[in-house]
């Protein structure tokens, strides 16, 4: 997988339906322990809630899990999971906290309420596309540095770390599909005197 979509940031949003208070929480989660830690945190914040329903989807081992947390089967966790899935998201966790208001919502009402809680939390968080990027390093002279920095910027690269010594060492990241064209441009400018070395890979926001 070269790209995937996830939530841009942690967020929460809430609404009231027939006196029941629904609080949607959403958070990026790269691993299952991250998802479980987030769920545990929300439960600790809302110990008096009637329910803390959750759902999460992870790239790791293609994990998809949910819990109705005491709501009627299929009325809470599954709707939350479906909102994440239909939005094309992965590596994220949603938790919906419900404070019961004394009025039963019925199966259909619960499905709509839990779905809506995740949707409004997602609207607050925003969606980001993550792309496979290469981690690179290069050395150059002080007289070359500003131009090379401009070239990296032209290719939507991100400068990570720069060390100034006898020469300059720059660590940066670049979208993987752009490496070949970048190397051509770098070589043309430096006449082959500067080369970028790949040191690793990562996923980073690309849009």
N, CA and C of each residue as an Amber inpcrd file, in Angstrom:
protein
   621
   0.8460000  -1.1860000   0.0000000   0.0000000   0.0000000   0.0000000
   0.8900000   1.2470000   0.0000000   0.7420000   2.1030000  -1.0240000
   1.5440000   3.3090000  -1.1250000   0.8780000   4.5020000  -0.4480000
  -0.4510000   4.4850000  -0.3490000  -1.1690000   5.5620000   0.3350000
  -2.3190000   4.9820000   1.1530000  -2.7400000   5.7240000   2.1570000
  -3.9440000   5.3690000   2.9010000  -4.5030000   6.6380000   3.5370000
  -5.7590000   6.5780000   3.9540000  -6.4040000   7.7240000   4.5880000
  -6.6260000   7.4480000   6.0710000  -6.4330000   8.4790000   6.8680000
  -6.6980000   8.3790000   8.2930000  -7.1830000   9.7360000   8.7930000
  -7.4480000   9.8400000  10.0780000  -7.8790000  11.1350000  10.6110000
  -6.6580000  12.0300000  10.8070000  -6.8560000  13.3210000  10.5690000
  -5.7440000  14.2660000  10.6410000  -5.2820000  14.4900000  12.0840000
  -6.2380000  14.5180000  13.0080000  -5.9000000  14.8270000  14.4000000
  -6.9540000  14.2510000  15.3260000  -6.6240000  14.1930000  16.5680000
  -7.5910000  13.7860000  17.5900000  -8.6720000  14.8610000  17.7130000
  -9.9210000  14.4230000  17.9040000 -11.0190000  15.3870000  18.0020000
 -12.1910000  14.7880000  18.7600000 -13.1230000  15.6660000  19.1630000
 -14.3550000  15.2200000  19.8040000 -15.4770000  16.1730000  19.4050000
 -16.6870000  15.6470000  19.4370000 -17.8770000  16.4530000  19.1520000
 -19.0480000  15.7740000  19.8420000 -20.0710000  16.5410000  20.1660000
 -21.1960000  15.9370000  20.8810000 -22.5260000  16.5340000  20.4580000
 -23.5870000  15.7970000  20.7640000 -24.9480000  16.2640000  20.5170000
 -25.8710000  15.5520000  21.4990000 -27.0980000  16.0140000  21.5800000
 -28.0920000  15.4150000  22.4660000 -29.2660000  14.9090000  21.6440000
 -29.6960000  13.6930000  21.9430000 -30.8380000  13.0770000  21.2640000
 -31.7840000  12.5300000  22.3300000 -32.9720000  13.1150000  22.4250000
 -33.9760000  12.6870000  23.4110000 -33.3670000  12.5670000  24.8050000
 -32.6730000  13.6170000  25.1730000 -32.0590000  13.7880000  26.4910000
 -30.8270000  12.9120000  26.7350000 -30.5110000  12.0100000  25.8040000
 -29.2520000  11.2680000  25.9140000 -28.1340000  12.1000000  25.2850000
 -27.0320000  12.1850000  25.9890000 -25.8680000  12.9390000  25.5050000
 -24.8870000  11.9710000  24.8470000 -24.5550000  12.2360000  23.6000000
 -23.6080000  11.4100000  22.8480000 -22.3540000  12.2400000  22.5690000
 -21.2090000  11.6990000  22.9530000 -19.9260000  12.3740000  22.7240000
 -19.0760000  11.4790000  21.8240000 -18.7670000  11.9620000  20.6400000
 -17.9150000  11.2140000  19.7190000 -16.4640000  11.6320000  19.8810000
 -15.5940000  10.6490000  20.0290000 -14.1510000  10.8950000  20.1450000
 -13.4770000  10.1220000  19.0120000 -12.4590000  10.7100000  18.3970000
 -11.7480000  10.0050000  17.3330000 -10.2690000  10.3460000  17.4170000
  -9.4300000   9.3950000  17.0340000  -7.9920000   9.5810000  17.2220000
  -7.2130000   8.7160000  16.2290000  -6.1050000   9.2170000  15.6590000
  -5.2310000   8.3500000  14.8630000  -4.6440000   7.2560000  15.7530000
  -4.5070000   6.0560000  15.2120000  -3.9780000   4.9220000  15.9860000
  -3.1490000   4.0520000  15.0550000  -1.8360000   4.0750000  15.2300000
  -0.9740000   3.3070000  14.3440000  -0.8870000   1.8340000  14.6980000
  -1.1410000   1.5140000  15.9710000  -1.0390000   0.1320000  16.4330000
  -2.2070000  -0.1830000  17.3580000  -2.4330000  -1.4900000  17.5830000
  -3.5650000  -1.8680000  18.4180000  -3.3950000  -1.3590000  19.8470000
  -2.1640000  -1.3230000  20.3450000  -1.9850000  -0.8060000  21.7020000
  -2.3490000   0.6760000  21.7930000  -2.1520000   1.4170000  20.6810000
  -2.5730000   2.8200000  20.6580000  -4.0920000   2.9220000  20.7450000
  -4.7790000   2.0640000  19.9870000  -6.2430000   2.0650000  20.0040000
  -6.7690000   1.7290000  21.3940000  -6.2120000   0.6900000  21.9980000
  -6.6830000   0.2670000  23.3200000  -6.3840000   1.3170000  24.3900000
  -5.2450000   1.9930000  24.2550000  -4.9090000   3.0490000  25.2110000
  -5.8970000   4.2110000  25.1020000  -6.2850000   4.5560000  23.8780000
  -7.2480000   5.6410000  23.6700000  -8.6070000   5.2640000  24.2460000
  -9.0390000   4.0390000  23.9870000 -10.3180000   3.5640000  24.5360000
 -10.2900000   3.6190000  26.0630000  -9.1940000   3.1370000  26.6460000
  -9.0660000   3.1630000  28.1020000  -9.0780000   4.5740000  28.6610000
  -8.4510000   5.4880000  27.9540000  -8.4210000   6.8850000  28.3960000
  -9.8260000   7.4840000  28.4180000 -10.6040000   7.2380000  27.3550000
 -11.9640000   7.7860000  27.2930000 -12.8320000   7.1640000  28.3820000
 -12.6910000   5.8760000  28.6060000 -13.4570000   5.2260000  29.6770000
 -13.1200000   5.8350000  31.0370000 -11.8430000   6.1440000  31.2460000
 -11.4380000   6.7410000  32.5220000 -11.9890000   8.1500000  32.6830000
 -12.1200000   8.8610000  31.5650000 -12.6520000  10.2230000  31.6090000
 -14.1600000  10.2400000  31.8600000 -14.8350000   9.1470000  31.4940000
 -16.2990000   9.1000000  31.5910000 -16.7580000   7.8400000  32.3310000
 -16.3370000   7.6650000  33.5760000 -16.7000000   6.4410000  34.3050000
 -18.1920000   6.3450000  34.6170000 -18.8930000   7.4750000  34.6250000
 -20.3240000   7.4640000  34.9570000 -21.2140000   7.3130000  33.7320000
 -20.6030000   7.2220000  32.5500000 -21.3940000   7.0840000  31.3240000
 -22.0910000   5.7310000  31.2920000 -23.2460000   5.6910000  30.6300000
 -23.9540000   4.4190000  30.4790000 -23.1930000   3.4770000  29.5630000
 -22.5720000   4.0420000  28.5130000 -21.8660000   3.2200000  27.5260000
 -20.6760000   3.9970000  26.9660000 -19.6030000   3.2720000  26.7020000
 -18.4720000   3.7840000  25.9240000 -18.2320000   2.7860000  24.7910000
 -18.8950000   3.0360000  23.6940000 -18.8530000   2.1490000  22.5260000
 -17.6110000   2.4920000  21.7030000 -16.9780000   1.4830000  21.0920000
 -15.7990000   1.8030000  20.2830000 -15.7460000   0.9830000  19.0030000
 -14.9130000   1.4760000  18.0830000 -14.5950000   0.7570000  16.8490000
 -13.2360000   1.2420000  16.3760000 -12.4300000   0.3300000  15.8390000
 -11.1640000   0.7720000  15.2490000 -10.7750000  -0.1170000  14.0780000
 -10.0400000   0.4930000  13.1510000  -9.5320000  -0.1860000  11.9580000
  -8.0430000   0.1080000  11.8700000  -7.2360000  -0.9380000  11.6540000
  -5.7900000  -0.7850000  11.5840000  -5.2390000  -1.4500000  10.3320000
  -4.1900000  -0.8590000   9.7730000  -3.4830000  -1.5200000   8.6720000
  -2.7660000  -2.7610000   9.1880000  -2.2480000  -2.6680000  10.3920000
  -1.5150000  -3.7760000  10.9990000  -2.4080000  -5.0100000  11.0860000
  -2.0410000  -6.0510000  10.3440000  -2.7970000  -7.3100000  10.3140000
  -4.2620000  -7.1240000   9.8970000  -4.5660000  -5.9790000   9.2570000
  -5.9220000  -5.6900000   8.7670000  -6.9700000  -5.8880000   9.8780000
  -6.6710000  -5.3490000  11.0380000  -7.5390000  -5.5120000  12.2110000
  -8.7480000  -4.5920000  12.1130000  -9.9280000  -5.1310000  12.4240000
 -11.1770000  -4.3710000  12.5250000 -11.9130000  -4.8820000  13.7590000
 -12.0820000  -4.0360000  14.7510000 -12.7420000  -4.4700000  15.9790000
 -13.7550000  -3.4210000  16.4300000 -14.7400000  -3.9130000  17.1960000
 -15.7560000  -3.0050000  17.7360000 -16.3590000  -3.6150000  18.9890000
 -17.0630000  -2.7710000  19.7550000 -17.7880000  -3.2380000  20.9370000
 -19.0560000  -2.4140000  21.0980000 -20.1750000  -3.1080000  21.3740000
 -21.4330000  -2.4210000  21.6780000 -21.4760000  -1.9400000  23.1290000
 -20.5960000  -2.4580000  23.9600000 -20.4880000  -2.0480000  25.3630000
 -21.8420000  -1.9820000  26.0700000 -22.6190000  -3.0420000  25.8980000
 -23.8880000  -3.1410000  26.6140000 -25.1080000  -2.6630000  25.8590000
 -24.9280000  -1.9740000  24.7380000 -26.0700000  -1.6070000  23.9020000
 -26.5570000  -2.8630000  23.1700000 -27.8090000  -2.8710000  22.6860000
 -28.2990000  -4.0350000  21.9400000 -27.3760000  -4.3760000  20.7650000
 -27.1850000  -5.6550000  20.5470000 -26.2460000  -6.1330000  19.5330000
 -26.5120000  -5.4940000  18.1720000 -25.4490000  -4.9720000  17.5720000
 -25.5340000  -4.4210000  16.2260000 -26.0140000  -2.9890000  16.1380000
 -26.3200000  -2.3620000  17.2860000 -26.8760000  -1.0050000  17.2420000
 -25.8450000   0.0860000  17.5100000 -24.6230000  -0.2910000  17.8770000
 -23.6660000   0.7230000  18.3260000 -22.2770000   0.5430000  17.7060000
 -21.5950000  -0.5410000  18.0670000 -20.2380000  -0.7450000  17.5670000
 -20.1620000  -0.8870000  16.0650000 -21.0720000  -1.6750000  15.4900000
 -21.0590000  -1.8870000  14.0330000 -21.3180000  -0.5850000  13.2770000
 -22.3250000   0.2120000  13.6530000 -22.5150000   1.4920000  12.9640000
 -21.2840000   2.3990000  13.0400000 -20.6060000   2.4110000  14.1810000
 -19.3790000   3.2050000  14.2990000 -18.3110000   2.7030000  13.3320000
 -18.1490000   1.3800000  13.2880000 -17.1680000   0.7790000  12.3900000
 -17.4980000   1.0890000  10.9390000 -18.7740000   1.0580000  10.5900000
 -19.1800000   1.3020000   9.2070000 -18.8930000   2.7310000   8.7740000
 -19.0280000   3.6890000   9.6760000 -18.6910000   5.0710000   9.3220000
 -17.2100000   5.1750000   8.9680000 -16.3470000   4.5560000   9.7730000
 -14.9160000   4.5700000   9.4820000 -14.6260000   3.8820000   8.1600000
 -15.2330000   2.7100000   7.9620000 -14.9780000   1.9180000   6.7640000
 -15.4610000   2.6260000   5.5010000 -16.6780000   3.1590000   5.5430000
 -17.2360000   3.8240000   4.3600000 -16.5110000   5.1230000   4.0360000
 -15.8260000   5.6840000   5.0250000 -15.0170000   6.8840000   4.7870000
 -13.6390000   6.5280000   4.2400000 -13.3660000   5.2190000   4.1220000
 -12.0910000   4.7680000   3.5820000 -10.9300000   4.9360000   4.5360000
 -11.2120000   4.9390000   5.8350000 -10.1840000   5.2300000   6.8300000
  -9.5550000   3.9730000   7.4080000  -8.3300000   4.1190000   7.8420000
  -7.6500000   3.0780000   8.5960000  -6.7300000   3.7510000   9.6070000
  -6.1350000   2.9520000  10.4780000  -5.2730000   3.4740000  11.5450000
  -5.9780000   4.5690000  12.3490000  -7.2100000   4.2880000  12.7450000
  -7.9500000   5.2520000  13.5650000  -8.9230000   4.5190000  14.4860000
  -9.2650000   5.1970000  15.5700000 -10.1590000   4.6450000  16.5880000
 -11.2460000   5.6560000  16.9040000 -12.4790000   5.1690000  16.9940000
 -13.6060000   6.0120000  17.3980000 -14.2080000   5.4490000  18.6760000
 -14.5140000   6.3230000  19.6080000 -15.2180000   5.9560000  20.8380000
 -16.4060000   6.9000000  20.9770000 -17.5810000   6.3420000  21.2400000
 -18.7620000   7.1710000  21.4740000 -19.2480000   6.9270000  22.8960000
 -19.2540000   7.9910000  23.6690000 -19.7240000   7.9630000  25.0520000
 -21.1980000   8.3590000  25.0810000 -22.0090000   7.5750000  25.7990000
 -23.4280000   7.9160000  25.9340000 -23.8010000   8.0650000  27.4030000
 -24.3750000   9.2100000  27.7150000 -25.0140000   9.4220000  29.0100000
 -26.5160000   9.3000000  28.7890000 -27.1020000   8.2600000  29.3630000
 -28.5130000   7.9440000  29.1100000 -29.4290000   9.0210000  29.6930000
 -30.3990000   9.4470000  28.8880000 -31.3010000  10.5110000  29.3020000
 -32.6590000  10.0520000  29.7580000 -32.8550000   8.7290000  29.8190000
 -34.1170000   8.2090000  30.3290000 -35.1390000   7.8490000  29.2750000
 -34.8430000   8.1440000  28.0070000 -35.7780000   7.8350000  26.9200000
 -35.1330000   6.8050000  25.9980000 -35.8000000   5.6840000  25.7720000
 -35.2800000   4.6590000  24.8670000 -35.3550000   5.1590000  23.4280000
 -34.3090000   4.8930000  22.6640000 -34.2490000   5.3660000  21.2800000
 -34.6760000   4.3140000  20.2760000 -34.7360000   3.0560000  20.6800000
 -35.0370000   1.9870000  19.7330000 -33.8100000   1.6500000  18.9070000
 -33.8470000   0.4960000  18.2490000 -32.6830000   0.0290000  17.4900000
 -32.2850000   1.0240000  16.4070000 -33.2540000   1.4650000  15.6220000
 -32.9470000   2.4040000  14.5440000 -32.4060000   3.7200000  15.0670000
 -32.9690000   4.2010000  16.1610000 -32.4930000   5.4480000  16.7490000
 -31.0770000   5.3440000  17.2670000 -30.7410000   4.1940000  17.8470000
 -29.3750000   3.9890000  18.3300000 -28.3770000   3.9570000  17.1800000
 -28.7250000   3.2440000  16.1210000 -27.8400000   3.1770000  14.9530000
 -27.5640000   4.5810000  14.4260000 -28.6180000   5.3660000  14.2790000
 -28.4470000   6.7270000  13.7550000 -27.6240000   7.5950000  14.7020000
 -27.8820000   7.4640000  15.9950000 -27.1800000   8.3010000  16.9680000
 -25.6860000   7.9750000  17.0280000 -25.3550000   6.6880000  17.0880000
 -23.9400000   6.3230000  17.1630000 -23.2070000   6.6560000  15.8680000
 -23.8690000   6.4530000  14.7370000 -23.2620000   6.8250000  13.4530000
 -23.0000000   8.3250000  13.4050000 -23.9880000   9.0980000  13.8350000
 -23.8580000  10.5560000  13.7810000 -22.7390000  11.0510000  14.6860000
 -22.5930000  10.4390000  15.8450000 -21.5330000  10.8570000  16.7710000
 -20.1520000  10.6840000  16.1480000 -19.9490000   9.5690000  15.4450000
 -18.6580000   9.3570000  14.7830000 -18.4870000  10.3430000  13.6320000
 -19.5470000  10.5730000  12.8790000 -19.4510000  11.4880000  11.7310000
 -19.0760000  12.8990000  12.1530000 -19.6920000  13.4050000  13.2210000
 -19.3830000  14.7790000  13.6160000 -17.9930000  14.8860000  14.2370000
 -17.5410000  13.8240000  14.9090000 -16.1630000  13.8180000  15.4120000
 -15.1810000  13.7980000  14.2450000 -15.5160000  13.0250000  13.2170000
 -14.6720000  12.9490000  12.0250000 -14.6110000  14.2960000  11.3140000
 -15.7380000  14.9900000  11.2600000 -15.7510000  16.3270000  10.6530000
 -14.8090000  17.2690000  11.3970000 -14.7700000  17.1440000  12.7150000
 -13.8740000  17.9820000  13.5170000 -12.4090000  17.6200000  13.2800000
 -12.1400000  16.3230000  13.1400000 -10.7550000  15.8540000  13.0130000
 -10.1740000  16.1380000  11.6400000 -10.9810000  15.9670000  10.5970000
 -10.4790000  16.0690000   9.2370000  -9.8160000  14.7770000   8.7910000
  -9.6780000  14.6230000   7.4970000  -9.0800000  13.4200000   6.9050000
  -7.7910000  13.8060000   6.1880000  -6.7800000  12.9700000   6.3210000
  -5.5020000  13.2090000   5.6670000  -5.1010000  11.9620000   4.8860000
  -4.4710000  12.1650000   3.7280000  -3.9100000  11.0580000   2.9570000
  -2.4420000  10.9120000   3.3180000  -2.0710000   9.7190000   3.7320000
  -0.6870000   9.4150000   4.0770000  -0.0370000   8.6800000   2.9100000
   1.1680000   9.0990000   2.5440000   1.8720000   8.4630000   1.4430000
   3.2020000   7.8970000   1.8910000   3.6420000   6.8720000   1.1760000
   4.9430000   6.2760000   1.5000000   6.0470000   7.2450000   1.0830000
   6.8850000   7.5940000   2.0250000   7.9690000   8.5420000   1.7800000
   9.3140000   7.8970000   2.0880000  10.3350000   8.4150000   1.4490000
  11.6930000   7.9630000   1.7000000  12.3920000   8.9520000   2.6170000
  13.1830000   8.4350000   3.5280000  14.0540000   9.2570000   4.3560000
  15.4130000   9.3100000   3.6760000  15.9240000  10.5040000   3.4550000
  17.1710000  10.6690000   2.7150000  18.1220000  11.5910000   3.4580000
  19.4030000  11.4850000   3.1060000  20.4040000  12.3980000   3.6330000
  21.3580000  12.7780000   2.5110000  21.9030000  13.9770000   2.5790000
  22.8950000  14.4150000   1.5960000  23.8570000  15.3950000   2.2510000
  25.0270000  15.5400000   1.6190000  26.0140000  16.5280000   2.0420000
  26.2740000  17.4770000   0.8780000  26.4170000  18.7510000   1.2010000
  26.6770000  19.7310000   0.1550000  27.4810000  20.8900000   0.7230000
  28.0040000  21.7180000  -0.1630000  28.7290000  22.9080000   0.2560000
  27.7750000  24.0290000   0.6250000  28.3220000  24.9920000   1.3560000
  27.4920000  26.1320000   1.7600000  26.9820000  26.8980000   0.5460000
  27.7790000  26.9390000  -0.5200000  27.3720000  27.6630000  -1.7220000
  26.2740000  26.9310000  -2.4950000  26.0360000  25.6610000  -2.1710000
  24.9950000  24.8730000  -2.8560000  23.7070000  24.7570000  -2.0400000
  23.8090000  25.0460000  -0.7670000  22.7360000  24.6920000   0.1650000
  21.3850000  25.3090000  -0.1800000  21.3340000  26.6130000  -0.3900000
  20.0460000  27.2670000  -0.6160000  19.3680000  26.7430000  -1.8760000
  20.1320000  26.5240000  -2.9330000  19.5460000  26.0050000  -4.1700000
  19.0280000  24.5840000  -3.9740000  19.7840000  23.7530000  -3.2690000
  19.3410000  22.3780000  -3.0240000  18.0970000  22.3720000  -2.1400000
  18.0620000  23.2530000  -1.1620000  16.8570000  23.3720000  -0.3360000
  15.6470000  23.7490000  -1.2020000  15.8560000  24.6410000  -2.1680000
  14.7650000  25.0240000  -3.0800000  14.3090000  23.8360000  -3.9220000
  15.2610000  23.0140000  -4.3710000  14.9080000  21.8350000  -5.1790000
  14.0680000  20.8680000  -4.3490000  14.4830000  20.6330000  -3.1140000
  13.7060000  19.7570000  -2.2260000  12.2930000  20.2960000  -2.0670000
  12.1740000  21.5950000  -1.8850000  10.8590000  22.2300000  -1.7460000
  10.0380000  22.0640000  -3.0180000  10.6810000  22.2010000  -4.1820000
   9.9820000  22.0380000  -5.4670000   9.3530000  20.6550000  -5.5960000
   9.9550000  19.6630000  -4.9520000   9.4490000  18.2900000  -5.0100000
   8.6130000  17.9410000  -3.7770000   8.1520000  18.9640000  -3.0760000
   7.2950000  18.7920000  -1.8880000   7.9720000  17.9720000  -0.8030000
   9.2990000  18.0610000  -0.7440000  10.0310000  17.3770000   0.3110000
   9.9570000  18.1470000   1.6180000  10.3120000  17.4780000   2.6930000
  10.2790000  18.0870000   4.0210000  11.6540000  17.9840000   4.6640000
  12.2290000  19.1110000   5.0130000  13.5220000  19.1410000   5.6880000
  13.3360000  18.6950000   7.1390000  14.1060000  17.7210000   7.5700000
  13.9530000  17.1580000   8.9110000  15.0300000  17.6410000   9.8780000
  16.2660000  17.6900000   9.3960000  17.3830000  18.0590000  10.2720000
  18.5310000  18.5530000   9.4080000  19.1890000  19.6080000   9.8580000
  20.3260000  20.1530000   9.1210000  21.4720000  20.4070000  10.0880000
  22.6450000  19.8500000   9.7710000  23.8430000  20.0420000  10.5850000
  24.8480000  20.8800000   9.7970000  25.3660000  21.9180000  10.4540000
  26.3220000  22.8210000   9.8220000  27.7060000  22.5570000  10.3990000
  28.6080000  22.0960000   9.5450000  29.9880000  21.8380000   9.9620000
  30.9050000  22.3260000   8.8410000  31.9320000  21.5500000   8.4960000
  32.7840000  21.9390000   7.3730000  31.9630000  22.0060000   6.0950000
  31.0190000  21.0840000   5.9890000  30.0020000  21.1620000   4.9440000
  28.6410000  21.0090000   5.6280000  27.5940000  20.9070000   4.8590000
  26.2470000  20.8260000   5.4230000  25.6630000  19.4440000   5.1680000
  25.1320000  18.8220000   6.2150000  24.4020000  17.5640000   6.0670000
  22.9270000  17.8320000   6.3300000  22.1040000  17.4250000   5.3760000
  20.6660000  17.6420000   5.4900000  19.9390000  16.3150000   5.4260000
  19.0570000  16.0820000   6.3980000  18.1540000  14.9340000   6.3760000
  16.7800000  15.4410000   5.9640000  16.1270000  14.7200000   5.0560000
  14.8240000  15.1610000   4.5660000  14.0070000  13.9650000   4.1120000
  12.7260000  14.1960000   3.8730000  11.8750000  13.1290000   3.3530000
  11.2260000  13.5780000   2.0600000  10.9200000  12.5830000   1.2200000
  10.4020000  12.8390000  -0.1200000   9.4400000  11.7220000  -0.4780000
   8.3590000  12.0600000  -1.1600000   7.4420000  11.0170000  -1.6170000
   8.1940000  10.0400000  -2.5220000   7.9890000   8.7550000  -2.2900000
   8.7550000   7.7220000  -2.9880000   8.6720000   7.8250000  -4.5080000
   7.4830000   8.0640000  -5.0970000   7.4030000   8.1120000  -6.5630000
   8.1850000   9.2670000  -7.1910000   8.6150000  10.2360000  -6.3890000
   9.2780000  11.4140000  -6.9370000  10.8080000  11.3210000  -6.8730000
  11.3310000  10.2170000  -6.3480000  12.7740000  10.1220000  -6.1200000
  13.5790000  10.1970000  -7.4110000  13.1790000   9.4530000  -8.4280000
  13.9680000   9.3990000  -9.6650000  14.0880000  10.7860000 -10.2990000
  12.9740000  11.4810000 -10.4000000  12.9920000  12.8170000 -10.9990000
  13.8040000  13.7880000 -10.1370000  13.6880000  13.6440000  -8.8290000
  14.4660000  14.4930000  -7.9220000  15.9580000  14.2800000  -8.1230000
  16.3780000  13.0220000  -8.2280000  17.8000000  12.7220000  -8.4000000
  18.3460000  13.3120000  -9.6930000  17.5360000  13.2810000 -10.7460000
  17.9550000  13.8800000 -12.0210000  18.1840000  15.3760000 -11.8430000
  17.2390000  16.0310000 -11.1970000  17.3410000  17.4810000 -10.9890000
  18.5370000  17.8260000 -10.1040000  18.7440000  17.0490000  -9.0510000
  19.8680000  17.2910000  -8.1470000  21.1940000  17.1180000  -8.8680000
  21.2840000  16.0820000  -9.6880000  22.5150000  15.8080000 -10.4290000
  22.7960000  16.8990000 -11.4560000  21.7370000  17.3640000 -12.1230000
  21.9110000  18.4300000 -13.1170000  22.4440000  19.6990000 -12.4660000
  21.8910000  20.0320000 -11.3050000  22.3330000  21.2570000 -10.6380000
  23.7610000  21.1340000 -10.1160000  24.0510000  20.0180000  -9.4440000
  25.3500000  19.8720000  -8.7660000  26.4250000  19.2850000  -9.6660000
  26.0620000  18.9790000 -10.9140000  26.9850000  18.3200000 -11.8490000
  27.5140000  17.0120000 -11.2710000  26.6460000  16.3280000 -10.5460000
  26.9830000  15.0200000 -10.0040000  27.7790000  15.0500000  -8.7210000
  27.9880000  16.2350000  -8.1570000  28.8210000  16.3260000  -6.9510000
  28.0430000  16.0610000  -5.6620000  26.7160000  16.0870000  -5.7400000
  25.8790000  15.8510000  -4.5620000  24.9230000  14.7090000  -4.8530000
  24.8870000  13.7390000  -3.9510000  23.9900000  12.5950000  -4.1040000
  23.1760000  12.4040000  -2.8250000  21.9240000  12.0490000  -2.9920000
  21.0540000  11.7730000  -1.8470000  21.0470000  10.2780000  -1.5660000
  21.2630000   9.9200000  -0.3140000  21.2870000   8.5150000   0.1050000
  20.0040000   8.1810000   0.8570000  19.3610000   7.0840000   0.4680000
  18.1460000   6.6380000   1.1460000  18.5350000   5.9540000   2.4520000
  17.9380000   6.4090000   3.5550000  18.2510000   5.8320000   4.8660000
  17.0760000   5.0830000   5.4870000  15.8960000   5.2020000   4.8870000
  14.7330000   4.5150000   5.4420000  13.4560000   4.9270000   4.7430000
  12.3310000   4.4380000   5.2710000  11.0180000   4.7660000   4.7340000
  10.0770000   5.1270000   5.8770000   9.0330000   5.8690000   5.5450000
   8.0050000   6.1960000   6.5160000   6.7370000   6.5790000   5.7650000
   5.6350000   6.7160000   6.4890000   4.4280000   7.2980000   5.9240000
   4.2780000   8.6960000   6.4960000   3.9070000   9.6450000   5.6380000
   3.7550000  11.0340000   6.0600000   2.6000000  11.6630000   5.2960000
   2.0000000  12.7310000   5.8420000   0.8900000  13.3870000   5.1400000
   1.3250000  13.9250000   3.7860000   0.5100000  13.6540000   2.7610000
   0.7960000  14.1940000   1.4320000  -0.3540000  15.0490000   0.9210000
  -1.5220000  14.9720000   1.5750000  -2.6310000  15.8560000   1.1960000
  -3.6800000  15.8200000   2.3010000
